[in-house]
Each structure stands twice: as C-alpha cells, then as structure tokens.
Amino acid sequence: MNSSAARDRGSARVRPGRRAALVSTAVGTVAAGMVLALATAASAGTTLATSAAEKGRYFGTAVAANKLSDSTYVGILNREFNMVTPENEMKWDATEPSQGQFNYTNADRIVSHAQANGMRVRGHALAWHLQQPGWAQNLSGSALRSAMVNHVTQVATHYKGKIHSWDVVNEAFADGGNGARRDSNLQRTGNDWIEVAFRTARAADPGAKLCYNDYNTDGQNAKSNAVYAMVSDFKARGVPIDCVGFQSHFNSASPVPGDYQANLQRFANLGLDVQITELDIEGSGTAQANSYATVVKACLAVSRCTGISVWGIRDTDSWRASGTPLLFDGNGNKKAAYTATLDALNGGTTPPTSTPPTTVPPTTTPPTTPPPGAGCTASLSLQTWTGGFVATVRVTAGSSGTNGWAATVTLPSGTAVTNAWNAQGSGTTGTVRFANVAYNGRLTAGQSTEFGFQGAGTPPSGTPSCTAS
Ligand code: 9MR
C-alpha cells in the first residue's frame, strides 16, 4: 500500500459513461467566409505537442518502457507528445537495485526513444520515500544520507545533458492539514535532506531544471502553503531550485480547485517555473473534457507554466485505469477530453479535420526581397557554469510569420554543442545552424518559440542571426 493508494480511499469512482462522440465538421458548400475561417484556423496546431509548442509550452506523458513495443501506443506517443517522463524506470528501486550497482536499461530505452524522436525528458524521481530498494529502506541516519547523495549524484550524472527537468524530491510533505513534512526514513536523516538533494543534483547536472514535485498542492491549502514556504526559503538562501511540479491527479472527490491558476501563479511569482507533471482526471464525457480544458487554460494563463504532462496515454495505460482518466481510450481513440485539451491549447480554434475546400486561392508572385519586418529575429539567454552552459534561443517571427526558420550561433573556438532540443543542429563547433523541427517551424506574425542547446566550453555571445522560410 502506498500513499497514492491511500489517497484514493474514499474517493467516489466515476463510472465510465458513454464518451461524447467526436464531432467532425462536414464541409459542404465552400463560402468565402468559410475559406477565411479555415485560413485563420490554419495557424492552430493539430496535435498536443504542436499546439503546446505554438504557445511556448511542451506537452508530455508518462511512458512505460515495456510498452515501447506496442505500435498503437508508440504511434500516439510519437504523434502527440514532445516530453516524456519515465513512469517507474528512473526511480531508486529501478536504478540502484543493489547498493552501488546501477541499472539504467529500461530508463535508457525511454531516453533513447525520446531522443530519436525529438522529445525531451522529465527525470522522475531522484529522492522519494516510496519505491526505494529494500537495502535503502533498511538504512537510516548518516548511512542513508550518504546513500541518497550517492544515488542522486550517480543517476543525475548518468543522464547529464539529457534531462529537461528533474523531480529531485517527490512528495515530501504530509497530508492532513498541519503543513508538516512527511515522516519518512529520508526525513529522519535531518530536515536539510531536501536542500542537500537539490545541491547534489545541481552539481551533477547543472543544465537540468530542478523541481520539487507533489500532489494535493494544486490549490492553496496547508500542504501547498508549506511547500510555498520551503521554496521561498530556498530562493532566499540560494538553494538551487528552478521549478515546482503540480501532479494534478483529480477525481470527483478531489476536483480541479477553483484557485488552481492563482496557486500556480503565486509559485511562479517566487521566480521559478511551474509545471503540471502527472495530470489525470477521472470521469468521462463533457465533465471530464471541461476539467481538462480548465487545467490547460490555467497553465496558458501563467507565463511561467512551461508545460503539461499527463500520466499515461490510453485509459488502459493508467495507474487508475478504472477511472478512465486519460485523453485516449483503450483502443487509442481520441476522447472528448482530448478534443477539449487541444481546443484549449489552440485558444478555442482547433482546426477542422475534414477535407479542406478545393477552391485554390489566386497565386501571387512572391516578392524577391522580403517586405520590411518579415523574416525572424533571435535572442540568446545563458545559464553558465565552469566549463559549460545551457543556451536558450528565442525565435520571434516577423510580420509575415514563418513556415520554417533557422537560427545561427557562432561558438568561440574550442566550444562544442553537446546536446540540443526543439531544434535540429548542423555541426557542433564554429558557426552552428539550428533549424526548426516539425512542430515549431510555423509561427504567426510576432509569435515566438524557444529552443536550447547545451555546450562544453565558453558560452557564445552576441545575437544569433535568424532566417525565415
Ligand atoms: O504510475 C506509477 C505506478 O505505476 C506505480 O505503481 C506507483 C508506485 O508508487 O507510482 C505511480 O506513479 C506515481 C508517481 O511516481 C508519483 N506520483 C504519484 C503517481 C501515482 O501513484
């Protein structure tokens, strides 16, 4: 029995009802107004990843390594998501089954799949009271503290440069309204165990964002207030923390709180990112769809809410399968909740999936020189440490928008790119050209997207050049 299961006790299970049928728009006669509407909608994405990317967010899912041989599962994964969280494969019991003996086989499979398909990885989780190997459960005091530090160092080092965000510490606060830390073997090593884990993770992988992750912190309550106080203290004392994850496991007994957005915003106001990390909402039909839309809109309304991950792909993949809490049914079909999620990501303008009109717009000869303000611009921000850096490049479309773009960065002599995300790099040294990937090439006028890369050596300076197509 774990705390998650305990959390479920007493929650009324919503029986899966009949899913709302997906409504497809029939295109009949093609009126001029319809053509205009389609042209407007064309800037909206048609998958969760593309639509989220157009809003500068990622859209992710938990992935189980043993499902990577399921073609339906992988088909949806590759089409819809650009962030993956190993559901169990990076946990302590999986990665260090015997003390000092590390096994990355299943986690590496997920990371390889992500890298081969242009997705990023949320690491989950370095220090947690659950899913500890037996040998760790039996340790205490300084022996356990040393084992934890070694575990964080080894795992974060193994995945250095490959992780977008790490859940460094998971679920360290108690339920029950008094805002206390959860009692656990890790907590009993001393109250500073959390900051020690964060400092250790930063030293091992300075390029990863470091998150605190928890459940039942989605609205303002005693537990989220306690996390807020800890994070405020960490920021004040310079303990390295970059993000807070809100798991967002919802059901009828624990629905999306009315102050969800306000709670995300107050954490963002502390000067860190917020992420929705394990979203699932039990239910069906319109009610479930509306709840998903509420969550997406809340994230989009908080500029530092950088992404949303659902906790599985199909209902049958869920740890709470009987609650049908996900976006795809057991056959891999899109549910009403999917459509509502995509629609919310698109700001209410999901493009029609029906056949486009056959009317061909008049062709015009493109101008040989771009009009003023066309093209794109790029800006660079850096996170540096001795011997390396992470660069984030923001690409902004000019007045014509883009169908594709490329940003060029000139690296100092001796510096090399070791890893890039959300863009395809050509070369690793000297002048490196980063072109858009499938989901972020199309930008409307003034719209921005970000890509990043990690480098070894001296960081670049100056403004990257940008060309649009
Ligand atoms: O989805 C995970 C499930 O397969 C495991 O059996 C379970 C064991 O604790 O953990 C589940 O994932 C949890 C996540 O790691 C942390 N937040 C709560 C999730 C659901 O329990």
mmCIF file with all atom_site columns, N, CA and C in Angstrom, residues 59-113:
data_model
loop_
_atom_site.group_PDB
_atom_site.id
_atom_site.type_symbol
_atom_site.label_atom_id
_atom_site.label_alt_id
_atom_site.label_comp_id
_atom_site.label_asym_id
_atom_site.label_entity_id
_atom_site.label_seq_id
_atom_site.pdbx_PDB_ins_code
_atom_site.Cartn_x
_atom_site.Cartn_y
_atom_site.Cartn_z
_atom_site.occupancy
_atom_site.B_iso_or_equiv
_atom_site.pdbx_formal_charge
_atom_site.auth_seq_id
_atom_site.auth_comp_id
_atom_site.auth_asym_id
_atom_site.auth_atom_id
_atom_site.pdbx_PDB_model_num
ATOM 1   N N  . PHE A 1 59  ? 4.133  19.472 -24.240 1.00 0.00 ? 59  PHE A N  1
ATOM 2   C CA . PHE A 1 59  ? 3.045  18.586 -23.794 1.00 0.00 ? 59  PHE A CA 1
ATOM 3   C C  . PHE A 1 59  ? 3.614  17.187 -23.697 1.00 0.00 ? 59  PHE A C  1
ATOM 4   N N  . GLY A 1 60  ? 3.556  16.622 -22.511 1.00 0.00 ? 60  GLY A N  1
ATOM 5   C CA . GLY A 1 60  ? 4.239  15.359 -22.264 1.00 0.00 ? 60  GLY A CA 1
ATOM 6   C C  . GLY A 1 60  ? 3.330  14.283 -21.718 1.00 0.00 ? 60  GLY A C  1
ATOM 7   N N  . THR A 1 61  ? 3.913  13.109 -21.568 1.00 0.00 ? 61  THR A N  1
ATOM 8   C CA . THR A 1 61  ? 3.205  11.982 -20.966 1.00 0.00 ? 61  THR A CA 1
ATOM 9   C C  . THR A 1 61  ? 4.179  11.098 -20.204 1.00 0.00 ? 61  THR A C  1
ATOM 10  N N  . ALA A 1 62  ? 3.644  10.398 -19.212 1.00 0.00 ? 62  ALA A N  1
ATOM 11  C CA . ALA A 1 62  ? 4.410  9.308  -18.609 1.00 0.00 ? 62  ALA A CA 1
ATOM 12  C C  . ALA A 1 62  ? 4.496  8.165  -19.621 1.00 0.00 ? 62  ALA A C  1
ATOM 13  N N  . VAL A 1 63  ? 5.654  7.512  -19.642 1.00 0.00 ? 63  VAL A N  1
ATOM 14  C CA . VAL A 1 63  ? 5.890  6.400  -20.566 1.00 0.00 ? 63  VAL A CA 1
ATOM 15  C C  . VAL A 1 63  ? 6.424  5.206  -19.785 1.00 0.00 ? 63  VAL A C  1
ATOM 16  N N  . ALA A 1 64  ? 5.917  4.030  -20.132 1.00 0.00 ? 64  ALA A N  1
ATOM 17  C CA . ALA A 1 64  ? 6.427  2.793  -19.534 1.00 0.00 ? 64  ALA A CA 1
ATOM 18  C C  . ALA A 1 64  ? 7.279  2.071  -20.577 1.00 0.00 ? 64  ALA A C  1
ATOM 19  N N  . ALA A 1 65  ? 8.487  1.686  -20.188 1.00 0.00 ? 65  ALA A N  1
ATOM 20  C CA . ALA A 1 65  ? 9.412  1.078  -21.155 1.00 0.00 ? 65  ALA A CA 1
ATOM 21  C C  . ALA A 1 65  ? 8.821  -0.174 -21.794 1.00 0.00 ? 65  ALA A C  1
ATOM 22  N N  . ASN A 1 66  ? 8.056  -0.937 -21.016 1.00 0.00 ? 66  ASN A N  1
ATOM 23  C CA . ASN A 1 66  ? 7.561  -2.200 -21.568 1.00 0.00 ? 66  ASN A CA 1
ATOM 24  C C  . ASN A 1 66  ? 6.430  -2.004 -22.584 1.00 0.00 ? 66  ASN A C  1
ATOM 25  N N  . LYS A 1 67  ? 6.030  -0.754 -22.802 1.00 0.00 ? 67  LYS A N  1
ATOM 26  C CA . LYS A 1 67  ? 5.000  -0.502 -23.821 1.00 0.00 ? 67  LYS A CA 1
ATOM 27  C C  . LYS A 1 67  ? 5.599  0.030  -25.122 1.00 0.00 ? 67  LYS A C  1
ATOM 28  N N  . LEU A 1 68  ? 6.919  0.173  -25.163 1.00 0.00 ? 68  LEU A N  1
ATOM 29  C CA . LEU A 1 68  ? 7.535  0.732  -26.368 1.00 0.00 ? 68  LEU A CA 1
ATOM 30  C C  . LEU A 1 68  ? 7.522  -0.249 -27.534 1.00 0.00 ? 68  LEU A C  1
ATOM 31  N N  . SER A 1 69  ? 7.042  -1.479 -27.273 1.00 0.00 ? 69  SER A N  1
ATOM 32  C CA . SER A 1 69  ? 6.885  -2.429 -28.385 1.00 0.00 ? 69  SER A CA 1
ATOM 33  C C  . SER A 1 69  ? 5.430  -2.487 -28.857 1.00 0.00 ? 69  SER A C  1
ATOM 34  N N  . ASP A 1 70  ? 4.570  -1.666 -28.280 1.00 0.00 ? 70  ASP A N  1
ATOM 35  C CA . ASP A 1 70  ? 3.148  -1.616 -28.649 1.00 0.00 ? 70  ASP A CA 1
ATOM 36  C C  . ASP A 1 70  ? 2.985  -0.526 -29.711 1.00 0.00 ? 70  ASP A C  1
ATOM 37  N N  . SER A 1 71  ? 2.670  -0.926 -30.933 1.00 0.00 ? 71  SER A N  1
ATOM 38  C CA . SER A 1 71  ? 2.706  0.042  -32.035 1.00 0.00 ? 71  SER A CA 1
ATOM 39  C C  . SER A 1 71  ? 1.624  1.111  -31.908 1.00 0.00 ? 71  SER A C  1
ATOM 40  N N  . THR A 1 72  ? 0.469  0.756  -31.349 1.00 0.00 ? 72  THR A N  1
ATOM 41  C CA . THR A 1 72  ? -0.572 1.780  -31.174 1.00 0.00 ? 72  THR A CA 1
ATOM 42  C C  . THR A 1 72  ? -0.093 2.833  -30.177 1.00 0.00 ? 72  THR A C  1
ATOM 43  N N  . TYR A 1 73  ? 0.472  2.346  -29.091 1.00 0.00 ? 73  TYR A N  1
ATOM 44  C CA . TYR A 1 73  ? 0.997  3.229  -28.035 1.00 0.00 ? 73  TYR A CA 1
ATOM 45  C C  . TYR A 1 73  ? 2.077  4.151  -28.597 1.00 0.00 ? 73  TYR A C  1
ATOM 46  N N  . VAL A 1 74  ? 3.028  3.557  -29.304 1.00 0.00 ? 74  VAL A N  1
ATOM 47  C CA . VAL A 1 74  ? 4.151  4.349  -29.819 1.00 0.00 ? 74  VAL A CA 1
ATOM 48  C C  . VAL A 1 74  ? 3.668  5.325  -30.897 1.00 0.00 ? 74  VAL A C  1
ATOM 49  N N  . GLY A 1 75  ? 2.691  4.891  -31.676 1.00 0.00 ? 75  GLY A N  1
ATOM 50  C CA . GLY A 1 75  ? 2.158  5.784  -32.709 1.00 0.00 ? 75  GLY A CA 1
ATOM 51  C C  . GLY A 1 75  ? 1.578  7.054  -32.093 1.00 0.00 ? 75  GLY A C  1
ATOM 52  N N  . ILE A 1 76  ? 0.809  6.886  -31.027 1.00 0.00 ? 76  ILE A N  1
ATOM 53  C CA . ILE A 1 76  ? 0.224  8.068  -30.361 1.00 0.00 ? 76  ILE A CA 1
ATOM 54  C C  . ILE A 1 76  ? 1.325  8.885  -29.689 1.00 0.00 ? 76  ILE A C  1
ATOM 55  N N  . LEU A 1 77  ? 2.229  8.196  -29.018 1.00 0.00 ? 77  LEU A N  1
ATOM 56  C CA . LEU A 1 77  ? 3.334  8.887  -28.333 1.00 0.00 ? 77  LEU A CA 1
ATOM 57  C C  . LEU A 1 77  ? 4.100  9.787  -29.302 1.00 0.00 ? 77  LEU A C  1
ATOM 58  N N  . ASN A 1 78  ? 4.492  9.219  -30.434 1.00 0.00 ? 78  ASN A N  1
ATOM 59  C CA . ASN A 1 78  ? 5.330  9.978  -31.371 1.00 0.00 ? 78  ASN A CA 1
ATOM 60  C C  . ASN A 1 78  ? 4.554  11.099 -32.054 1.00 0.00 ? 78  ASN A C  1
ATOM 61  N N  . ARG A 1 79  ? 3.271  10.906 -32.215 1.00 0.00 ? 79  ARG A N  1
ATOM 62  C CA . ARG A 1 79  ? 2.459  11.916 -32.909 1.00 0.00 ? 79  ARG A CA 1
ATOM 63  C C  . ARG A 1 79  ? 2.101  13.086 -31.992 1.00 0.00 ? 79  ARG A C  1
ATOM 64  N N  . GLU A 1 80  ? 1.809  12.793 -30.739 1.00 0.00 ? 80  GLU A N  1
ATOM 65  C CA . GLU A 1 80  ? 1.143  13.797 -29.901 1.00 0.00 ? 80  GLU A CA 1
ATOM 66  C C  . GLU A 1 80  ? 2.023  14.471 -28.850 1.00 0.00 ? 80  GLU A C  1
ATOM 67  N N  . PHE A 1 81  ? 3.163  13.888 -28.501 1.00 0.00 ? 81  PHE A N  1
ATOM 68  C CA . PHE A 1 81  ? 3.882  14.357 -27.313 1.00 0.00 ? 81  PHE A CA 1
ATOM 69  C C  . PHE A 1 81  ? 5.316  14.763 -27.647 1.00 0.00 ? 81  PHE A C  1
ATOM 70  N N  . ASN A 1 82  ? 5.823  15.772 -26.926 1.00 0.00 ? 82  ASN A N  1
ATOM 71  C CA . ASN A 1 82  ? 7.230  16.146 -27.105 1.00 0.00 ? 82  ASN A CA 1
ATOM 72  C C  . ASN A 1 82  ? 7.993  16.195 -25.774 1.00 0.00 ? 82  ASN A C  1
ATOM 73  N N  . MET A 1 83  ? 7.436  15.537 -24.765 1.00 0.00 ? 83  MET A N  1
ATOM 74  C CA . MET A 1 83  ? 8.142  15.398 -23.474 1.00 0.00 ? 83  MET A CA 1
ATOM 75  C C  . MET A 1 83  ? 7.735  14.045 -22.904 1.00 0.00 ? 83  MET A C  1
ATOM 76  N N  . VAL A 1 84  ? 8.662  13.309 -22.350 1.00 0.00 ? 84  VAL A N  1
ATOM 77  C CA . VAL A 1 84  ? 8.295  12.041 -21.723 1.00 0.00 ? 84  VAL A CA 1
ATOM 78  C C  . VAL A 1 84  ? 8.836  11.994 -20.290 1.00 0.00 ? 84  VAL A C  1
ATOM 79  N N  . THR A 1 85  ? 8.061  11.351 -19.421 1.00 0.00 ? 85  THR A N  1
ATOM 80  C CA . THR A 1 85  ? 8.505  11.076 -18.053 1.00 0.00 ? 85  THR A CA 1
ATOM 81  C C  . THR A 1 85  ? 8.498  9.562  -17.869 1.00 0.00 ? 85  THR A C  1
ATOM 82  N N  . PRO A 1 86  ? 9.639  8.948  -17.601 1.00 0.00 ? 86  PRO A N  1
ATOM 83  C CA . PRO A 1 86  ? 9.603  7.515  -17.288 1.00 0.00 ? 86  PRO A CA 1
ATOM 84  C C  . PRO A 1 86  ? 8.703  7.284  -16.069 1.00 0.00 ? 86  PRO A C  1
ATOM 85  N N  . GLU A 1 87  ? 7.704  6.418  -16.224 1.00 0.00 ? 87  GLU A N  1
ATOM 86  C CA . GLU A 1 87  ? 6.698  6.288  -15.162 1.00 0.00 ? 87  GLU A CA 1
ATOM 87  C C  . GLU A 1 87  ? 7.288  5.653  -13.903 1.00 0.00 ? 87  GLU A C  1
ATOM 88  N N  . ASN A 1 88  ? 8.156  4.675  -14.078 1.00 0.00 ? 88  ASN A N  1
ATOM 89  C CA . ASN A 1 88  ? 8.775  3.992  -12.926 1.00 0.00 ? 88  ASN A CA 1
ATOM 90  C C  . ASN A 1 88  ? 10.272 3.741  -13.097 1.00 0.00 ? 88  ASN A C  1
ATOM 91  N N  . GLU A 1 89  ? 10.789 3.896  -14.309 1.00 0.00 ? 89  GLU A N  1
ATOM 92  C CA . GLU A 1 89  ? 12.103 3.366  -14.661 1.00 0.00 ? 89  GLU A CA 1
ATOM 93  C C  . GLU A 1 89  ? 13.281 4.144  -14.114 1.00 0.00 ? 89  GLU A C  1
ATOM 94  N N  . MET A 1 90  ? 13.066 5.386  -13.655 1.00 0.00 ? 90  MET A N  1
ATOM 95  C CA . MET A 1 90  ? 14.179 6.153  -13.077 1.00 0.00 ? 90  MET A CA 1
ATOM 96  C C  . MET A 1 90  ? 14.113 6.212  -11.560 1.00 0.00 ? 90  MET A C  1
ATOM 97  N N  . LYS A 1 91  ? 13.164 5.494  -10.971 1.00 0.00 ? 91  LYS A N  1
ATOM 98  C CA . LYS A 1 91  ? 13.030 5.521  -9.517  1.00 0.00 ? 91  LYS A CA 1
ATOM 99  C C  . LYS A 1 91  ? 14.163 4.720  -8.866  1.00 0.00 ? 91  LYS A C  1
ATOM 100 N N  . TRP A 1 92  ? 14.348 4.947  -7.601  1.00 0.00 ? 92  TRP A N  1
ATOM 101 C CA . TRP A 1 92  ? 15.510 4.391  -6.886  1.00 0.00 ? 92  TRP A CA 1
ATOM 102 C C  . TRP A 1 92  ? 15.544 2.866  -6.979  1.00 0.00 ? 92  TRP A C  1
ATOM 103 N N  . ASP A 1 93  ? 14.373 2.220  -6.815  1.00 0.00 ? 93  ASP A N  1
ATOM 104 C CA . ASP A 1 93  ? 14.377 0.749  -6.849  1.00 0.00 ? 93  ASP A CA 1
ATOM 105 C C  . ASP A 1 93  ? 14.752 0.213  -8.220  1.00 0.00 ? 93  ASP A C  1
ATOM 106 N N  . ALA A 1 94  ? 14.455 1.003  -9.268  1.00 0.00 ? 94  ALA A N  1
ATOM 107 C CA . ALA A 1 94  ? 14.772 0.548  -10.627 1.00 0.00 ? 94  ALA A CA 1
ATOM 108 C C  . ALA A 1 94  ? 16.230 0.806  -10.984 1.00 0.00 ? 94  ALA A C  1
ATOM 109 N N  . THR A 1 95  ? 16.770 1.939  -10.526 1.00 0.00 ? 95  THR A N  1
ATOM 110 C CA . THR A 1 95  ? 18.100 2.328  -10.993 1.00 0.00 ? 95  THR A CA 1
ATOM 111 C C  . THR A 1 95  ? 19.240 1.852  -10.094 1.00 0.00 ? 95  THR A C  1
ATOM 112 N N  . GLU A 1 96  ? 18.924 1.537  -8.823  1.00 0.00 ? 96  GLU A N  1
ATOM 113 C CA . GLU A 1 96  ? 20.002 1.066  -7.927  1.00 0.00 ? 96  GLU A CA 1
ATOM 114 C C  . GLU A 1 96  ? 19.473 -0.099 -7.088  1.00 0.00 ? 96  GLU A C  1
ATOM 115 N N  . PRO A 1 97  ? 19.164 -1.227 -7.749  1.00 0.00 ? 97  PRO A N  1
ATOM 116 C CA . PRO A 1 97  ? 18.524 -2.332 -7.033  1.00 0.00 ? 97  PRO A CA 1
ATOM 117 C C  . PRO A 1 97  ? 19.399 -2.903 -5.917  1.00 0.00 ? 97  PRO A C  1
ATOM 118 N N  . SER A 1 98  ? 20.713 -2.866 -6.111  1.00 0.00 ? 98  SER A N  1
ATOM 119 C CA . SER A 1 98  ? 21.645 -3.222 -5.033  1.00 0.00 ? 98  SER A CA 1
ATOM 120 C C  . SER A 1 98  ? 22.525 -2.012 -4.799  1.00 0.00 ? 98  SER A C  1
ATOM 121 N N  . GLN A 1 99  ? 22.925 -1.813 -3.558  1.00 0.00 ? 99  GLN A N  1
ATOM 122 C CA . GLN A 1 99  ? 23.659 -0.582 -3.264  1.00 0.00 ? 99  GLN A CA 1
ATOM 123 C C  . GLN A 1 99  ? 24.934 -0.489 -4.103  1.00 0.00 ? 99  GLN A C  1
ATOM 124 N N  . GLY A 1 100 ? 25.068 0.640  -4.807  1.00 0.00 ? 100 GLY A N  1
ATOM 125 C CA . GLY A 1 100 ? 26.262 0.878  -5.622  1.00 0.00 ? 100 GLY A CA 1
ATOM 126 C C  . GLY A 1 100 ? 26.232 0.185  -6.972  1.00 0.00 ? 100 GLY A C  1
ATOM 127 N N  . GLN A 1 101 ? 25.176 -0.571 -7.274  1.00 0.00 ? 101 GLN A N  1
ATOM 128 C CA . GLN A 1 101 ? 25.081 -1.271 -8.570  1.00 0.00 ? 101 GLN A CA 1
ATOM 129 C C  . GLN A 1 101 ? 23.909 -0.663 -9.328  1.00 0.00 ? 101 GLN A C  1
ATOM 130 N N  . PHE A 1 102 ? 24.233 0.017  -10.388 1.00 0.00 ? 102 PHE A N  1
ATOM 131 C CA . PHE A 1 102 ? 23.214 0.799  -11.088 1.00 0.00 ? 102 PHE A CA 1
ATOM 132 C C  . PHE A 1 102 ? 22.749 0.079  -12.344 1.00 0.00 ? 102 PHE A C  1
ATOM 133 N N  . ASN A 1 103 ? 21.455 0.168  -12.590 1.00 0.00 ? 103 ASN A N  1
ATOM 134 C CA . ASN A 1 103 ? 20.863 -0.469 -13.766 1.00 0.00 ? 103 ASN A CA 1
ATOM 135 C C  . ASN A 1 103 ? 20.003 0.566  -14.477 1.00 0.00 ? 103 ASN A C  1
ATOM 136 N N  . TYR A 1 104 ? 20.456 0.960  -15.658 1.00 0.00 ? 104 TYR A N  1
ATOM 137 C CA . TYR A 1 104 ? 19.741 2.010  -16.395 1.00 0.00 ? 104 TYR A CA 1
ATOM 138 C C  . TYR A 1 104 ? 19.041 1.454  -17.640 1.00 0.00 ? 104 TYR A C  1
ATOM 139 N N  . THR A 1 105 ? 18.939 0.142  -17.752 1.00 0.00 ? 105 THR A N  1
ATOM 140 C CA . THR A 1 105 ? 18.484 -0.462 -19.002 1.00 0.00 ? 105 THR A CA 1
ATOM 141 C C  . THR A 1 105 ? 17.133 0.095  -19.457 1.00 0.00 ? 105 THR A C  1
ATOM 142 N N  . ASN A 1 106 ? 16.138 0.035  -18.594 1.00 0.00 ? 106 ASN A N  1
ATOM 143 C CA . ASN A 1 106 ? 14.801 0.455  -19.025 1.00 0.00 ? 106 ASN A CA 1
ATOM 144 C C  . ASN A 1 106 ? 14.687 1.969  -19.151 1.00 0.00 ? 106 ASN A C  1
ATOM 145 N N  . ALA A 1 107 ? 15.305 2.678  -18.240 1.00 0.00 ? 107 ALA A N  1
ATOM 146 C CA . ALA A 1 107 ? 15.280 4.148  -18.349 1.00 0.00 ? 107 ALA A CA 1
ATOM 147 C C  . ALA A 1 107 ? 15.991 4.599  -19.617 1.00 0.00 ? 107 ALA A C  1
ATOM 148 N N  . ASP A 1 108 ? 17.112 3.953  -19.937 1.00 0.00 ? 108 ASP A N  1
ATOM 149 C CA . ASP A 1 108 ? 17.844 4.321  -21.157 1.00 0.00 ? 108 ASP A CA 1
ATOM 150 C C  . ASP A 1 108 ? 16.998 4.070  -22.410 1.00 0.00 ? 108 ASP A C  1
ATOM 151 N N  . ARG A 1 109 ? 16.186 3.026  -22.373 1.00 0.00 ? 109 ARG A N  1
ATOM 152 C CA . ARG A 1 109 ? 15.323 2.753  -23.542 1.00 0.00 ? 109 ARG A CA 1
ATOM 153 C C  . ARG A 1 109 ? 14.369 3.916  -23.773 1.00 0.00 ? 109 ARG A C  1
ATOM 154 N N  . ILE A 1 110 ? 13.831 4.433  -22.692 1.00 0.00 ? 110 ILE A N  1
ATOM 155 C CA . ILE A 1 110 ? 12.893 5.556  -22.835 1.00 0.00 ? 110 ILE A CA 1
ATOM 156 C C  . ILE A 1 110 ? 13.633 6.808  -23.302 1.00 0.00 ? 110 ILE A C  1
ATOM 157 N N  . VAL A 1 111 ? 14.781 7.070  -22.716 1.00 0.00 ? 111 VAL A N  1
ATOM 158 C CA . VAL A 1 111 ? 15.548 8.264  -23.101 1.00 0.00 ? 111 VAL A CA 1
ATOM 159 C C  . VAL A 1 111 ? 15.973 8.160  -24.568 1.00 0.00 ? 111 VAL A C  1
ATOM 160 N N  . SER A 1 112 ? 16.411 6.990  -24.991 1.00 0.00 ? 112 SER A N  1
ATOM 161 C CA . SER A 1 112 ? 16.812 6.813  -26.403 1.00 0.00 ? 112 SER A CA 1
ATOM 162 C C  . SER A 1 112 ? 15.634 7.051  -27.329 1.00 0.00 ? 112 SER A C  1
ATOM 163 N N  . HIS A 1 113 ? 14.481 6.505  -26.946 1.00 0.00 ? 113 HIS A N  1
ATOM 164 C CA . HIS A 1 113 ? 13.298 6.700  -27.786 1.00 0.00 ? 113 HIS A CA 1
ATOM 165 C C  . HIS A 1 113 ? 12.963 8.188  -27.882 1.00 0.00 ? 113 HIS A C  1
#
